[in-house]
mmCIF file of C-alpha atoms in Angstrom:
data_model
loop_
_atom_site.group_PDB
_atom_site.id
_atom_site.type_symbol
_atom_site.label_atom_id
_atom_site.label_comp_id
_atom_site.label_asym_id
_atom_site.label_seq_id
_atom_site.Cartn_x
_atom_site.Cartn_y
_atom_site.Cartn_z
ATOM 1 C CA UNK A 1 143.624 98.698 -41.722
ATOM 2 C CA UNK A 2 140.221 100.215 -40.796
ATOM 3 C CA UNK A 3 137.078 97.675 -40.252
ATOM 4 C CA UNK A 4 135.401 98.886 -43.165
ATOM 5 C CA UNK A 5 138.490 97.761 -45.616
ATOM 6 C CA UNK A 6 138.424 94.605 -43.525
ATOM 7 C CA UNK A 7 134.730 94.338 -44.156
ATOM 8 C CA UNK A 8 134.952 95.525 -47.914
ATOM 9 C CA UNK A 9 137.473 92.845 -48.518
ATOM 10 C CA UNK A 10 136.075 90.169 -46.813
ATOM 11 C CA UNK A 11 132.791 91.067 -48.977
ATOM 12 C CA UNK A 12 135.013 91.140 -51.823
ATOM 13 C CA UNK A 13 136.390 87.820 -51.793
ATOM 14 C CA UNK A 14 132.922 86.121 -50.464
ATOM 15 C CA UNK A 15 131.605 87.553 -53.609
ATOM 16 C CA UNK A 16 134.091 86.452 -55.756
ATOM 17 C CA UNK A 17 133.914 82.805 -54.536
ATOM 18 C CA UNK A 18 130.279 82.775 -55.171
ATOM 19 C CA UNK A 19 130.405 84.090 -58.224
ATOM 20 C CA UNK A 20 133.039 81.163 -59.214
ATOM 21 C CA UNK A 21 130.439 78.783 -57.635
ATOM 22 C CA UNK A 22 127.780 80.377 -59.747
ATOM 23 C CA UNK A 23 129.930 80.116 -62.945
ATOM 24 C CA UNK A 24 130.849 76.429 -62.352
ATOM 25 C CA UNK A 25 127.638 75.067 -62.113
ATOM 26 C CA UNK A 26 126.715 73.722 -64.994
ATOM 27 C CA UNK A 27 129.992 72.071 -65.206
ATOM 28 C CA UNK A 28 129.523 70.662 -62.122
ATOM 29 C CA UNK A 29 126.124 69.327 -63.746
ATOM 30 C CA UNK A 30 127.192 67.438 -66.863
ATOM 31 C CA UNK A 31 128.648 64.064 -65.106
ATOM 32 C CA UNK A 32 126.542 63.184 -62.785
ATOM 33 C CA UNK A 33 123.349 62.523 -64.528
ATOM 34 C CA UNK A 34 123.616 58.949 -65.356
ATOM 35 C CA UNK A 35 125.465 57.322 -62.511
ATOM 36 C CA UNK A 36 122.313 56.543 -60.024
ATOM 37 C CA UNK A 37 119.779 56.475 -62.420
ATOM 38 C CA UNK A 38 117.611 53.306 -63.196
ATOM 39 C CA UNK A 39 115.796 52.242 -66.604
ATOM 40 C CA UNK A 40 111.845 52.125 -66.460
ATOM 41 C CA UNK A 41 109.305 51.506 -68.953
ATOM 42 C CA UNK A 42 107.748 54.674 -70.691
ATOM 43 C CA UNK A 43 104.327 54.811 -72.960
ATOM 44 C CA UNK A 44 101.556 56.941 -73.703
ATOM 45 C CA UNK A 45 97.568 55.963 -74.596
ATOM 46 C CA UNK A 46 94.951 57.855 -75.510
ATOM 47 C CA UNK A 47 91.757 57.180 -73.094
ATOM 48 C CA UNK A 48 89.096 58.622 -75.387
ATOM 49 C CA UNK A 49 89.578 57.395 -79.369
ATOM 50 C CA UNK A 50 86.300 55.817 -79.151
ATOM 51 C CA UNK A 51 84.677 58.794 -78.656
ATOM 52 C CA UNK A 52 85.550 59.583 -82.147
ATOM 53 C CA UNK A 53 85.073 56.577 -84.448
ATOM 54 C CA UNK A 54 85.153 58.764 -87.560
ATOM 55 C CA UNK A 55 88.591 59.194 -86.937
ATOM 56 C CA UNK A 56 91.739 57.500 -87.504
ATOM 57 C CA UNK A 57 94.107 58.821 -85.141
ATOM 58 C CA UNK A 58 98.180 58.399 -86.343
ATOM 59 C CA UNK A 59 101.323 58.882 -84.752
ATOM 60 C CA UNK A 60 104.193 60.124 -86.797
ATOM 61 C CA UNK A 61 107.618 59.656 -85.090
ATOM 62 C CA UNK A 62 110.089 62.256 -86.001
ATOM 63 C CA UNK A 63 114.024 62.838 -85.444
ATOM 64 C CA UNK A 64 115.833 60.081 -83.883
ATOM 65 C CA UNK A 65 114.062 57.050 -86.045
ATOM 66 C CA UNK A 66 111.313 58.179 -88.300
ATOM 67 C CA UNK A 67 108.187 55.823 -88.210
ATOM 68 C CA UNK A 68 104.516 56.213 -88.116
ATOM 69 C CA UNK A 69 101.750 53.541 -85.949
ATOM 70 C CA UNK A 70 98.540 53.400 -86.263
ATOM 71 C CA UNK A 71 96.569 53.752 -82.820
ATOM 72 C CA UNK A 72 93.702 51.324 -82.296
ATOM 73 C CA UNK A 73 91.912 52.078 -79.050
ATOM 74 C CA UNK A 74 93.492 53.171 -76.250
ATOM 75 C CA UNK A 75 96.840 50.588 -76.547
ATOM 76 C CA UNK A 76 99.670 52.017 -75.184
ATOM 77 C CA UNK A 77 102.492 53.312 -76.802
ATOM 78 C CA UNK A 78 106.144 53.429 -76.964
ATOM 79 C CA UNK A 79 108.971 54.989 -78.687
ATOM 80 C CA UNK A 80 112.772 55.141 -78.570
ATOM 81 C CA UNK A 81 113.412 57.850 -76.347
ATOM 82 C CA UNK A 82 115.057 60.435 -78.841
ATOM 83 C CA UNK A 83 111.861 60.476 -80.946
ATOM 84 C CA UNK A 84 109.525 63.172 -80.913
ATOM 85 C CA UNK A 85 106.017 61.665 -81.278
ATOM 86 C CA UNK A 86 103.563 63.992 -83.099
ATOM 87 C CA UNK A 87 99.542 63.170 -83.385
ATOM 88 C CA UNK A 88 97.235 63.266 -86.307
ATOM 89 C CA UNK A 89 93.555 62.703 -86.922
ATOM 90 C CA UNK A 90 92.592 61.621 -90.425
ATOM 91 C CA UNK A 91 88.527 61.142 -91.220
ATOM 92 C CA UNK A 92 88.138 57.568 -92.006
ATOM 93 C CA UNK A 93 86.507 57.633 -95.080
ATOM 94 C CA UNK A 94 89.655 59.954 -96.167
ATOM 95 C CA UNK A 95 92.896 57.333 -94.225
ATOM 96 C CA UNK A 96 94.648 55.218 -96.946
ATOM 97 C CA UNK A 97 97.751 53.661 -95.077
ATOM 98 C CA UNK A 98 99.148 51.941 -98.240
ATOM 99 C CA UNK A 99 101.031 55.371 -98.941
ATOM 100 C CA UNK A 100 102.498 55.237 -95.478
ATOM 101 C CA UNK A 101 103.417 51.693 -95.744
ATOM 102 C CA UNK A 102 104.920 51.652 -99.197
ATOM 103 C CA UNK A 103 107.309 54.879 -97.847
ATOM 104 C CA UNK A 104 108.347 53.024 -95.150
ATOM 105 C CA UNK A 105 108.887 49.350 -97.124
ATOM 106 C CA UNK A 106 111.012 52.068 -99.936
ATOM 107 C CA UNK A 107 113.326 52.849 -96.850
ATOM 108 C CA UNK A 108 113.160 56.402 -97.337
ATOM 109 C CA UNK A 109 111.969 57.256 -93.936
ATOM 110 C CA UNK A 110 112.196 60.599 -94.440
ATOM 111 C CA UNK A 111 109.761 60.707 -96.724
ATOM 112 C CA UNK A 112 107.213 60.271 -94.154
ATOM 113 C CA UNK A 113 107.193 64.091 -92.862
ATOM 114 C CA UNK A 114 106.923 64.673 -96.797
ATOM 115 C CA UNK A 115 104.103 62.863 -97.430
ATOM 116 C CA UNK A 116 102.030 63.848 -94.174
ATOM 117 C CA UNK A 117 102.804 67.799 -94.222
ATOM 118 C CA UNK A 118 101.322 67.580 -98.054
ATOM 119 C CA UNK A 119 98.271 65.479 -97.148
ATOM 120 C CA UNK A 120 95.767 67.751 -95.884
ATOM 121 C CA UNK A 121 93.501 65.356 -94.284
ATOM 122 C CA UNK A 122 96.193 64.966 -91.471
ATOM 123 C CA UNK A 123 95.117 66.948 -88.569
ATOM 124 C CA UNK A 124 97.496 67.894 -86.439
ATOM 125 C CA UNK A 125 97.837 68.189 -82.698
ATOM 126 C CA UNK A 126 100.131 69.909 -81.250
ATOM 127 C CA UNK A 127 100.454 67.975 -77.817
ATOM 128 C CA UNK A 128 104.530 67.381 -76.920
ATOM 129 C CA UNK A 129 104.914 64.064 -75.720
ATOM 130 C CA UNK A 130 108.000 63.282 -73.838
ATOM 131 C CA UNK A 131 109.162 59.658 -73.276
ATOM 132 C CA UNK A 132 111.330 58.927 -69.686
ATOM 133 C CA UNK A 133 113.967 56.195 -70.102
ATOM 134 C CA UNK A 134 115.045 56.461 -66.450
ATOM 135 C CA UNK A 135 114.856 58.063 -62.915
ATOM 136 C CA UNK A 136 116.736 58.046 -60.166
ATOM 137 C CA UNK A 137 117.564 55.067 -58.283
ATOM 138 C CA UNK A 138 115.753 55.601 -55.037
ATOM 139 C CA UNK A 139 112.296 56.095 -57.255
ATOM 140 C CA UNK A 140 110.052 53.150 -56.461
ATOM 141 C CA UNK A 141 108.725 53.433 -59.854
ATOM 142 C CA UNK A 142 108.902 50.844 -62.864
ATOM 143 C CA UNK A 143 106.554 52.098 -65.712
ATOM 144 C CA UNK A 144 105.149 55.512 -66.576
ATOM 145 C CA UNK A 145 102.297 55.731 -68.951
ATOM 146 C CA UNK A 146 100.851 59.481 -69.907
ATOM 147 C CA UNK A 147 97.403 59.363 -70.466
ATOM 148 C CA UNK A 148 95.987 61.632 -72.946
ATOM 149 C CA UNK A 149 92.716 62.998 -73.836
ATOM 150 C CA UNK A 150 91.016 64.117 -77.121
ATOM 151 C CA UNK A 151 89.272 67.389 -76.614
ATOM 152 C CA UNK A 152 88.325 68.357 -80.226
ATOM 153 C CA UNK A 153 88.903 67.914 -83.656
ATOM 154 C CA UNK A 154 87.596 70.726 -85.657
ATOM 155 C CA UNK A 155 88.904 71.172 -89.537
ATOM 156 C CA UNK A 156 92.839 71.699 -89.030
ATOM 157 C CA UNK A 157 93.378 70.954 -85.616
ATOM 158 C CA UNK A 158 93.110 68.078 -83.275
ATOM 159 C CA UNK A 159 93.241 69.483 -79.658
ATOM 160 C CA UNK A 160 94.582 67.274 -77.245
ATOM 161 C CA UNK A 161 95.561 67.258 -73.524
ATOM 162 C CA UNK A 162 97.566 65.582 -71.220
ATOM 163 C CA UNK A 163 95.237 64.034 -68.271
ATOM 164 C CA UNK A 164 97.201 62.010 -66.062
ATOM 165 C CA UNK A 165 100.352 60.069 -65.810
ATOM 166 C CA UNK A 166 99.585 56.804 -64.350
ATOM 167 C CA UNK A 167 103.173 55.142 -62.411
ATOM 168 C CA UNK A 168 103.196 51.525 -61.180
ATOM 169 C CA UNK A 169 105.486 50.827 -58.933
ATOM 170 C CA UNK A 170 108.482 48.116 -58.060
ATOM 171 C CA UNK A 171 105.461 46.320 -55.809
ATOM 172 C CA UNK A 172 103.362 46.141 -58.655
ATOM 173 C CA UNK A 173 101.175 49.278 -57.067
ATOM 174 C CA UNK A 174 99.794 51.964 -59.118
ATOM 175 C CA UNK A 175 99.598 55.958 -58.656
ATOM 176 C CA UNK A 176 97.435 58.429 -60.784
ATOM 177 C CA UNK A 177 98.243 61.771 -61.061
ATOM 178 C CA UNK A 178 96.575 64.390 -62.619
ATOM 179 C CA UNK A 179 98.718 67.098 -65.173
ATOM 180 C CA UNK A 180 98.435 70.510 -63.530
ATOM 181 C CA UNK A 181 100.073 72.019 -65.880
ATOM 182 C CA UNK A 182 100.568 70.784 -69.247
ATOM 183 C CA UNK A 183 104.695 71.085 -69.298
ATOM 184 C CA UNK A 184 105.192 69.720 -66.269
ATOM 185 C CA UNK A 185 104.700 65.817 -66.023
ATOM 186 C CA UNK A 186 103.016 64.992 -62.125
ATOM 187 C CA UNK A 187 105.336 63.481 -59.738
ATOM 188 C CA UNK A 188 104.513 59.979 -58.345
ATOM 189 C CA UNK A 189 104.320 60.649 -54.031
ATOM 190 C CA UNK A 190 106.710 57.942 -53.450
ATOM 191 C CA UNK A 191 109.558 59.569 -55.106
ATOM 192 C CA UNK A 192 112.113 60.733 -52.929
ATOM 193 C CA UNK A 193 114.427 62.472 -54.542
ATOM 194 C CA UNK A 194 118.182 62.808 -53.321
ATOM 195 C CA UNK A 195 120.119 66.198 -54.440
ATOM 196 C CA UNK A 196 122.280 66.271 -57.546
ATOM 197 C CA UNK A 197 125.488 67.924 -56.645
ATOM 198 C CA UNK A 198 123.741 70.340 -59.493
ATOM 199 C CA UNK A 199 120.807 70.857 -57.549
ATOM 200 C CA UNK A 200 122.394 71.160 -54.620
ATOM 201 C CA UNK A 201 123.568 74.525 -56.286
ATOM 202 C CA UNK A 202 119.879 75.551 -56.492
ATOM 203 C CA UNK A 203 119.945 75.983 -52.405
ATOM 204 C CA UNK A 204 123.994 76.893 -51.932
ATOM 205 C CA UNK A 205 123.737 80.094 -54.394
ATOM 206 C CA UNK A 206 120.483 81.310 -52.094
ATOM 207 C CA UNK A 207 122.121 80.473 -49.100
ATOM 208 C CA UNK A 208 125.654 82.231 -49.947
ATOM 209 C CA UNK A 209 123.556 85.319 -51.427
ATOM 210 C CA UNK A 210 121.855 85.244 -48.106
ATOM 211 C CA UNK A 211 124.830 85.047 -46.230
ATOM 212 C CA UNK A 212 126.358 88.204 -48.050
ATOM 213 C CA UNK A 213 123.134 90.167 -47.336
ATOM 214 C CA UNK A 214 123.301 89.747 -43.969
ATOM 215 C CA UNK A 215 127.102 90.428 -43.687
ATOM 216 C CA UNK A 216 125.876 94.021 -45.506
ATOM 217 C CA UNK A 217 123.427 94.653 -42.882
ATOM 218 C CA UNK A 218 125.507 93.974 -40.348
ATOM 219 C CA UNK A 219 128.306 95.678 -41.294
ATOM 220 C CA UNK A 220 125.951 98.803 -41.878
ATOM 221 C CA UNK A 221 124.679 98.532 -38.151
ATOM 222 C CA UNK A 222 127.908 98.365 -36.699
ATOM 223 C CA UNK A 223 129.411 101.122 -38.485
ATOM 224 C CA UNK A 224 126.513 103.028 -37.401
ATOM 225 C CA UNK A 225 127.399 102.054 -34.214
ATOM 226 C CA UNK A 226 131.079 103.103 -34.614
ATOM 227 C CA UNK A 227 130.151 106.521 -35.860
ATOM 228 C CA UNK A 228 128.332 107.100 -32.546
ATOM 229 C CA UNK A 229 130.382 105.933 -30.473
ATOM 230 C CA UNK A 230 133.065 108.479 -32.155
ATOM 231 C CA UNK B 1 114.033 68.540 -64.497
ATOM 232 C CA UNK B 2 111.963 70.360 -67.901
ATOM 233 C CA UNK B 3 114.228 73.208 -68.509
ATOM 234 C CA UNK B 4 117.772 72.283 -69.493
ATOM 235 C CA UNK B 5 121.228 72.849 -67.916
ATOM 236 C CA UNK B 6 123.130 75.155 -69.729
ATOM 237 C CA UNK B 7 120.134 77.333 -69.955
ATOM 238 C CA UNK B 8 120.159 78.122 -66.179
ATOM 239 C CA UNK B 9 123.319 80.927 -65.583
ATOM 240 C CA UNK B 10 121.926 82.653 -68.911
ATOM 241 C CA UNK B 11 118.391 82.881 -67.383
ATOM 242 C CA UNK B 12 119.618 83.991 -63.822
ATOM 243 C CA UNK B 13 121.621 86.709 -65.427
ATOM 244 C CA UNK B 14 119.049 87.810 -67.977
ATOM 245 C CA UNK B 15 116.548 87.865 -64.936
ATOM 246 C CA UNK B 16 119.690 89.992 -62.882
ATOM 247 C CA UNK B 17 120.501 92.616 -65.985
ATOM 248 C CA UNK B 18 115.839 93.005 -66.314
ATOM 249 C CA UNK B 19 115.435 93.684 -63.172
ATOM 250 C CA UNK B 20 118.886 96.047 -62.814
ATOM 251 C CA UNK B 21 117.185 98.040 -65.521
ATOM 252 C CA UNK B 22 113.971 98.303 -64.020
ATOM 253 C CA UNK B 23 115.229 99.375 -60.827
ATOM 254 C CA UNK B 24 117.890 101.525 -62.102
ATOM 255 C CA UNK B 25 115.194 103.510 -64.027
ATOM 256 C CA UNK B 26 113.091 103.886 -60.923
ATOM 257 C CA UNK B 27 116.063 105.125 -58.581
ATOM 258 C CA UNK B 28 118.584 106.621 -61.054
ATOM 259 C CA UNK B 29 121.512 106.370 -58.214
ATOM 260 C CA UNK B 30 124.495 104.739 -56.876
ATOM 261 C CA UNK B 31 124.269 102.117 -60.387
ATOM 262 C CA UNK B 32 126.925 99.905 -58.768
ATOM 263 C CA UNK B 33 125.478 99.128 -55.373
ATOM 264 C CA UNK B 34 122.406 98.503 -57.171
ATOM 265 C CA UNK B 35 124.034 96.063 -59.313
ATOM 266 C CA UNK B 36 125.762 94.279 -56.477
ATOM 267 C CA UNK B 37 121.884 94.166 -54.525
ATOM 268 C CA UNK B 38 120.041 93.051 -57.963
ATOM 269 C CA UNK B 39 122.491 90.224 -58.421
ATOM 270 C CA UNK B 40 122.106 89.500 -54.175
ATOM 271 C CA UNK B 41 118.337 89.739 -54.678
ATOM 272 C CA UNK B 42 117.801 87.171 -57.328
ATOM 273 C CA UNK B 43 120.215 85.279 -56.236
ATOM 274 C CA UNK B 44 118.050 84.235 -52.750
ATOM 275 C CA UNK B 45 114.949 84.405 -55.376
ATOM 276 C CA UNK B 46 115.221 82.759 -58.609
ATOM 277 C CA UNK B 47 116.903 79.270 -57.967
ATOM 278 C CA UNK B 48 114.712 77.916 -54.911
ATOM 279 C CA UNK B 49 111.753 79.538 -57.173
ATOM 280 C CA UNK B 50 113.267 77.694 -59.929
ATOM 281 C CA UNK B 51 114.066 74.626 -58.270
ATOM 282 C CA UNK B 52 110.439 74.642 -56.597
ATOM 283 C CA UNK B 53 108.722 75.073 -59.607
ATOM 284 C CA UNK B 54 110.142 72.334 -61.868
ATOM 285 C CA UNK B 55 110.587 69.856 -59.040
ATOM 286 C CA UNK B 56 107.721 69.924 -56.805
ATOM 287 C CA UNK B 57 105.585 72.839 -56.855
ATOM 288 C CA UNK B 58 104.846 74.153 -60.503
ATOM 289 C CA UNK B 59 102.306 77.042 -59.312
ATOM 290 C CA UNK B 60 103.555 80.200 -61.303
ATOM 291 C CA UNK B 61 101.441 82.388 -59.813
ATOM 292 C CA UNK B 62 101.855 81.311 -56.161
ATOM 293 C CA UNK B 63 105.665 81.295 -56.361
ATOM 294 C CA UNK B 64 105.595 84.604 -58.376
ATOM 295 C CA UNK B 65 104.021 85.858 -55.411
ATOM 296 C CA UNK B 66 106.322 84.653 -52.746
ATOM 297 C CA UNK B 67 109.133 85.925 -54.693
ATOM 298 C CA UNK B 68 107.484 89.467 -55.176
ATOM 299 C CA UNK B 69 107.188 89.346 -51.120
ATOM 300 C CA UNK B 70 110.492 88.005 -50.341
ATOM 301 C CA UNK B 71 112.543 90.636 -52.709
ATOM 302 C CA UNK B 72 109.628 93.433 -51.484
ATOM 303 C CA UNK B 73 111.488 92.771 -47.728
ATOM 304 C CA UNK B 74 115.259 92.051 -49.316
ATOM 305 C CA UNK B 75 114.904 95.337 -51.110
ATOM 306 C CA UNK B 76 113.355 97.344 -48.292
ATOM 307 C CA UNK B 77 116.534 96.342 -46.211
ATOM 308 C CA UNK B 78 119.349 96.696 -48.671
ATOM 309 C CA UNK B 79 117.817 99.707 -50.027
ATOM 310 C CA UNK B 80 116.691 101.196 -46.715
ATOM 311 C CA UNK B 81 113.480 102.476 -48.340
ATOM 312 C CA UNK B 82 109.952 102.164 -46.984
ATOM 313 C CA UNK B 83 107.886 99.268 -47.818
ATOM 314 C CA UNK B 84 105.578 100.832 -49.907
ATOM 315 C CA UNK B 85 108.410 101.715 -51.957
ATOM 316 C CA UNK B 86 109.806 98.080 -51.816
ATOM 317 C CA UNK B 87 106.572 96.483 -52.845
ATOM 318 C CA UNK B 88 106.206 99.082 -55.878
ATOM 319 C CA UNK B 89 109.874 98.079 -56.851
ATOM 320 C CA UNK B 90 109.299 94.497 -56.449
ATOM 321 C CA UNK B 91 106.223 94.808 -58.623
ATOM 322 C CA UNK B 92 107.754 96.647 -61.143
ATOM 323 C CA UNK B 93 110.792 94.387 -61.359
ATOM 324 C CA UNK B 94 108.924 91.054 -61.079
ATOM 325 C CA UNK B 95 106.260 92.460 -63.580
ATOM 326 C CA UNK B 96 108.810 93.216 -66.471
ATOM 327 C CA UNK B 97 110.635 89.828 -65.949
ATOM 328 C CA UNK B 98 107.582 87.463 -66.058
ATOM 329 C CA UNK B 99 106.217 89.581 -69.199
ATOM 330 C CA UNK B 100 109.346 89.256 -71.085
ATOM 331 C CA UNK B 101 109.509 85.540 -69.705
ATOM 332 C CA UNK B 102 105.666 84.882 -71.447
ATOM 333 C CA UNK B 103 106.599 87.332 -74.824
ATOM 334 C CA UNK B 104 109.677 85.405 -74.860
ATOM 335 C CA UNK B 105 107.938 81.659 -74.467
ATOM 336 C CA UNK B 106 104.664 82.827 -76.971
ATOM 337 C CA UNK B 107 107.267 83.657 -79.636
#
């Protein structure tokens, strides 16, 4: 057998291994997400509401368990974690909750998304909030509030942003941290987070691709070499 | 982590058979090699990228960046072209991907 069948074989079944690795990661994934996880407290406020006292501002929980709250000031709110939380401004002079209330007394929740697509005087925002029911075991962390900021409210939309996320900690500590970027909630600096056997495919895929790369080089230079040397 | 699970292997292929294309129209040769050093490529690339940028460090332009320079040398050496060459290619393929990426995410 001649080095380069050696080599092409070895190459061969390096590549297919990886590929297998590849392939089984996301059933590697689907276990292992509860098991060293940790409950925490999750809510979101808005900082600024007084900065628009013509406006009622209205939360309108969809999916999991439909419901609507009224937000006074800048409380703090929370939801069951499989509800998606949308925003609404209504002018004051326009908000009549005994609609809202007589929907949800009926217990015809489903009504509510009804009743508030048809009403124009809800203005929507289209902020995604995203409620954390636990983290990792080694996170020092025991609440997480997302603090949120009204930018605008103009005739059909209510613009609103995602500030800060403020975390308090086990020792009663607390950590702000500014959103970069809109999708990405800020981590708190005293997380340390330990690999997932998922994640932990994030870094073995690079390394084995790596590893194949430089077998191809090699194998390149030393048949180089070979064909001199003939 | 934002992005789920079972979306990952989809993406990394998708990302593999875009960037194939684009380098396939640019070199026209040897399709199978340069199937075996697209996969290789991305592979290195796209999950520390990912992993970086939904973890710790969610800079899209930064990382893009990094990745253009790291598969601009990976290419150069697999390929055996010059740099210039490597840096075009790199462009070219990291320019498609990340447009299709945003038409893909404003739709």
């Amino acid at each position: 057998m001649s080095m380069r069948k050696i080599f092409t074989s070895f190459l061969f079944v390096l590549f297919l291994f990886w590929a297998v690795l590849l392939l089984a990661a996301p059933k590697v994934s689907a276990d292992l997400l509860i098991p060293g996880y940790k409950g925490v407290e999750y809510c979101f406020q808005i900082e600024n509401t007084n900065d628009f006292p013509d406006y009622t501002f209205v939360v309108h929980y969809t999916f999991a368990m439909e419901g609507y709250q009224v937000i006074r000031g800048n409380e703090c709110l929370s939801f069951y974690k499989f509800n998606v939380p949308k925003i609404y401004a209504i002018n004051k002079l326009l908000f009549n909750e005994a609609p809202l209330i007589s929907i949800m007394n009926s217990g015809n929740h489903s009504k509510l998304t009804e009743y508030i697509a048809n009403d124009k005087n809800f203005i929507p925002s289209d902020v995604e909030i995203k409620a954390i029911s636990q983290v990792v075991d080694t996170d020092p962390t025991k609440k997480i509030v997302d603090v949120l900021k009204i930018i605008s409210i103009e005739n059909d939309k209510l613009e609103i942003e995602k500030s800060k996320t403020i975390y308090t900690y086990t020792d009663d500590t607390t950590e702000e941290k500014a959103y970069a970027t809109q999708d990405v909630r800020p981590l708190p600096s005293r997380l340390i987070i330990p690999l997932s056997s998922y994640e932990i495919m994030y870094f073995a895929i690079p390394v084995i691709a790596l590893i194949i790369i430089v077998i191809i080089l090699a194998s390149r230079k030393f048949m180089k070499r070979q064909k001199k040397g003939t | 982590m934002n992005i789920a699970i079972e979306q990952l292997p989809m993406l990394l292929l998708a990302t593999i058979a875009i960037e194939y294309l684009v380098l396939l129209v640019f070199l026209k040769k040897e399709p199978l090699k340069l199937l075996l050093y697209s996969v290789l490529v991305n592979c290195v690339t796209w999950p520390l990228a990912t992993f970086l940028y939904y973890s710790i460090f969610p800079q899209f332009l930064l990382l893009e960046i990094i990745v253009l320079l790291v598969e601009m040398i990976l290419l150069k050496l697999l390929l055996q072209i010059k740099i210039g060459k490597a840096l075009l290619l790199s462009f070219a393929t990291n320019f498609v991907t990340a447009l299709i990426g945003f038409v893909i995410a404003a739709i």
